[in-house]
C-alpha atoms as one frame of an Amber mdcrd trajectory, in Angstrom:
protein
 107.883  52.429-121.476 104.542  51.654-123.539 105.204  52.336-127.467 101.870
  52.179-128.040  99.282  54.878-127.395  96.987  53.799-124.695  93.089  54.872
-124.900  91.140  54.327-122.286  87.745  56.270-121.690  85.852  55.349-118.500
  82.360  55.736-119.214  78.698  55.416-117.353  76.847  56.306-114.332  77.336
  60.022-112.319  77.938  58.583-108.381  79.548  54.924-109.595  83.640  55.906
-108.560  84.242  57.329-112.927  86.489  59.758-111.387  88.397  57.832-108.364
  89.009  55.291-111.478  90.449  57.446-114.256  92.275  59.173-111.672  93.870
  55.227-110.230  94.482  55.095-114.073  96.656  58.155-114.610  98.474  58.218
-111.800  99.823  54.418-112.677 100.684  55.103-115.841 102.410  58.430-114.620
 104.015  56.913-111.647 105.317  53.703-113.490 105.984  55.139-117.140 107.703
  58.092-115.984 108.719  59.670-119.632 104.949  58.590-120.932 102.430  61.750
-120.951  99.004  61.386-121.127  96.973  64.190-122.806  94.428  65.728-120.723
  91.135  66.525-122.843  87.836  68.541-120.971  85.037  65.996-121.064  83.252
  68.799-123.086  85.694  68.932-126.124  86.050  64.641-126.377  81.959  65.228
-126.217  82.049  67.137-129.573  83.044  63.671-131.457  86.492  65.020-132.588
  89.247  62.431-131.888  91.700  63.687-133.748  92.666  65.925-132.144  93.583
  63.102-129.317  97.197  62.919-130.455  99.259  61.112-127.029  98.217  58.719
-124.446  94.958  58.969-122.998  92.474  58.138-119.915  89.572  60.185-119.846
  85.878  59.853-119.049  82.604  60.452-120.423  78.780  60.074-118.856  76.783
  60.431-122.055  77.160  59.086-125.365  78.163  62.228-127.464  75.499  63.726
-129.323  77.274  64.447-133.102  77.435  60.316-132.524  74.403  59.689-135.063
  75.590  58.373-138.234  77.354  55.186-138.514  80.671  56.828-139.561  80.964
  59.040-136.666  80.256  56.140-134.043  82.813  53.532-135.559  84.858  56.556
-135.924  83.742  56.891-131.619  84.489  53.244-131.211  87.781  52.931-132.798
  89.154  55.901-130.992  89.927  53.713-127.855  90.997  50.367-126.922  89.505
  50.025-123.614  86.304  50.807-122.810  84.866  50.935-118.378  81.360  51.045
-117.987  80.891  52.037-114.456  77.722  50.965-112.592  76.278  51.245-108.920
  72.901  50.549-107.438  70.763  53.667-108.797  69.580  54.076-105.235  72.408
  54.900-103.719  73.554  56.609-106.861  70.458  58.818-106.859  70.700  59.512
-103.277  74.555  60.211-103.548  73.559  62.698-106.611  70.737  64.752-104.905
  72.422  65.139-102.184  75.427  66.792-103.875  72.895  68.863-105.875  71.584
  70.284-102.916  74.504  70.983-101.262  76.514  72.375-103.946  72.941  74.918
-104.641  72.145  76.110-101.316  73.859  74.579 -98.394  70.608  72.703 -97.701
  70.893  70.135 -94.758  70.134  66.614 -96.177  66.941  65.732 -94.656  65.536
  68.110 -97.370  65.786  65.261 -99.504  63.153  63.390 -97.852  60.691  66.584
 -99.348  61.511  65.813-103.003  58.795  64.825-105.111  58.133  61.196-106.680
  58.271  63.123-110.060  61.630  64.620-109.223  63.002  61.272-108.127  61.943
  59.231-110.866  63.458  61.807-113.559  67.091  61.711-111.837  67.151  57.936
-111.106  65.975  57.617-115.192  68.746  59.896-115.805  71.042  57.940-114.132
  69.804  54.283-114.841  70.156  56.078-119.618  73.562  57.063-118.441  75.000
  53.336-117.800  72.546  51.702-120.097  72.915  53.642-123.405  76.688  52.459
-123.128  75.462  48.823-122.542  73.354  49.297-126.088  76.324  50.628-128.018
  78.666  48.212-127.298  75.991  45.363-127.973  75.980  46.686-131.663  77.594
  45.384-134.577  79.254  48.936-135.044  81.654  47.703-132.275  85.283  47.921
-132.836  86.131  43.979-132.562  89.623  44.938-131.185  88.251  47.086-128.541
  87.949  46.018-124.851  84.496  46.452-122.648  85.231  46.384-118.619  82.297
  46.589-116.539  83.147  48.068-113.227  81.147  47.818-110.603  81.035  50.181
-107.712  79.849  47.285-105.057  82.330  44.801-106.023  85.051  47.315-105.762
  84.314  47.990-102.291  83.848  44.335-101.415  87.314  43.781-102.892  89.090
  47.098-104.230  92.683  45.179-104.539  90.937  41.957-106.808  88.748  44.492
-108.613  91.877  46.509-109.841  93.542  43.533-110.641  91.468  42.238-113.427
  91.626  45.637-114.694  95.097  45.769-114.739  95.025  42.453-116.335  92.983
  43.104-119.344  95.457  46.630-119.633  98.808  44.016-120.106  96.469  42.223
-122.633  95.881  45.137-125.048  99.096  46.787-123.815 101.925  44.388-123.844
 105.131  47.096-122.695 103.233  48.101-119.288 103.280  44.985-116.770 101.145
  43.881-114.380 101.353  46.004-110.816 101.717  43.557-107.767  99.190  43.959
-104.488 101.382  46.575-103.063 101.971  48.426-105.884  98.228  48.638-106.850
  97.351  49.444-102.680  99.998  52.747-103.322  98.623  53.986-106.646  95.273
  53.902-104.359  96.337  55.487-101.129  98.482  58.303-102.879  95.371  58.908
-105.659  92.601  58.866-103.147  91.089  62.657-102.177  90.180  63.227 -98.570
  86.894  61.828 -98.697  87.846  58.332-100.024  90.744  58.128 -97.696  87.945
  58.917 -95.372  85.509  56.500 -96.072  87.806  53.802 -96.578  90.046  54.130
 -93.258  86.546  54.442 -91.082  85.572  51.594 -92.744  88.858  49.815 -92.255
  89.372  49.447 -95.404  92.513  47.028 -95.811  93.383  47.508 -99.486  94.678
  50.858 -98.433  97.568  51.290 -96.941  98.335  52.220 -92.709  96.846  56.266
 -92.475 100.280  58.579 -91.839  99.699  61.231 -89.550  99.914  63.656 -92.299
  97.670  62.120 -94.377  95.284  61.735 -91.471  95.718  65.757 -90.702  94.995
  66.498 -94.748  92.285  64.381 -94.752  90.852  65.454 -91.187  91.496  69.493
 -92.092  90.875  69.750 -96.136  87.901  71.405 -97.572  87.960  69.293-100.515
  85.184  67.154 -99.489  82.552  65.880-102.337  79.395  66.407 -99.855  77.916
  63.473-102.024  80.096  60.859-100.799  81.036  62.459 -97.550  77.516  62.365
 -96.265  76.534  58.801 -97.157  79.775  57.483 -96.590  79.857  56.098 -99.805
  78.614  52.841 -98.262  76.278  50.051 -99.613  72.320  50.448 -98.961  73.380
  54.070 -97.494  69.743  55.316 -99.472  68.083  53.534 -96.598  69.251  56.204
 -94.248  68.366  59.117 -96.056  65.449  58.720 -97.996  61.801  57.980 -95.900
  60.219  55.002 -96.211  57.518  55.896 -98.577  60.401  57.205-100.771  62.064
  53.745-100.658  58.929  52.038-101.640  58.548  54.178-105.050  62.212  54.129
-105.602  62.236  50.272-105.348  59.238  49.727-107.753  60.457  51.951-110.348
  63.873  50.542-110.575  62.831  47.116-109.714  63.687  46.196-113.737  67.172
  47.576-114.025  67.882  46.534-110.366  67.104  42.795-111.300  68.646  43.446
-114.735  71.619  44.211-113.462  72.079  41.608-110.755  71.011  43.486-107.678
  68.433  41.758-106.621  66.846  38.113-107.582
């Protein structure tokens, strides 16, 4: 059992797999270190910038840097409270569509075609909010205030779709370096944790896509996936696929979002 306190914070863009990532990490620590409890802190409480109340190990997420981190001291306290920051990003066009569909469906259960009627002004507002959620963390970690003992791992949604096992293996390799009492899980152990963690939405997305990273689907798991009401509409409607925005936006909307996101996409390696 690890003797160190595990302090990991997943931070970055909405709709980039951050919730799933947190669940996998928590499941891994709880599964392999049975007596090792992780403290659960609500995101809004963590955002108050009072980190002294986190007494046990903690694996959680934040999308926005706490507003109270305005002074140099508070920023230092924040950065020194965690050993590992995992910044999550996704093609902002796909994240945009997933986010809007989720909001629309929760609001009035409207059909996703309503997305095609959204104004360019609203598209721009939502897209800028998503890119800022990622950029603010990158800017923070690039400043001298960054704790030299902490590590930052950049988690790319598309890389995880392409090779999930390799992506998690790279992450766990860093975890082992930070926490020597932990061990690097095998590919099969990673597959097992992912399979046990995945929600019906994620199971559906991966099994329908033929993702070999997951364990074979059992009859019980298939029944749970097909009958469950625990659906994240933003994911289930897009299938979590790369480039899904092309299916849901009009040609005019696509041209618009390509134009306003061009610099961000280029800076983050999504286009040349």
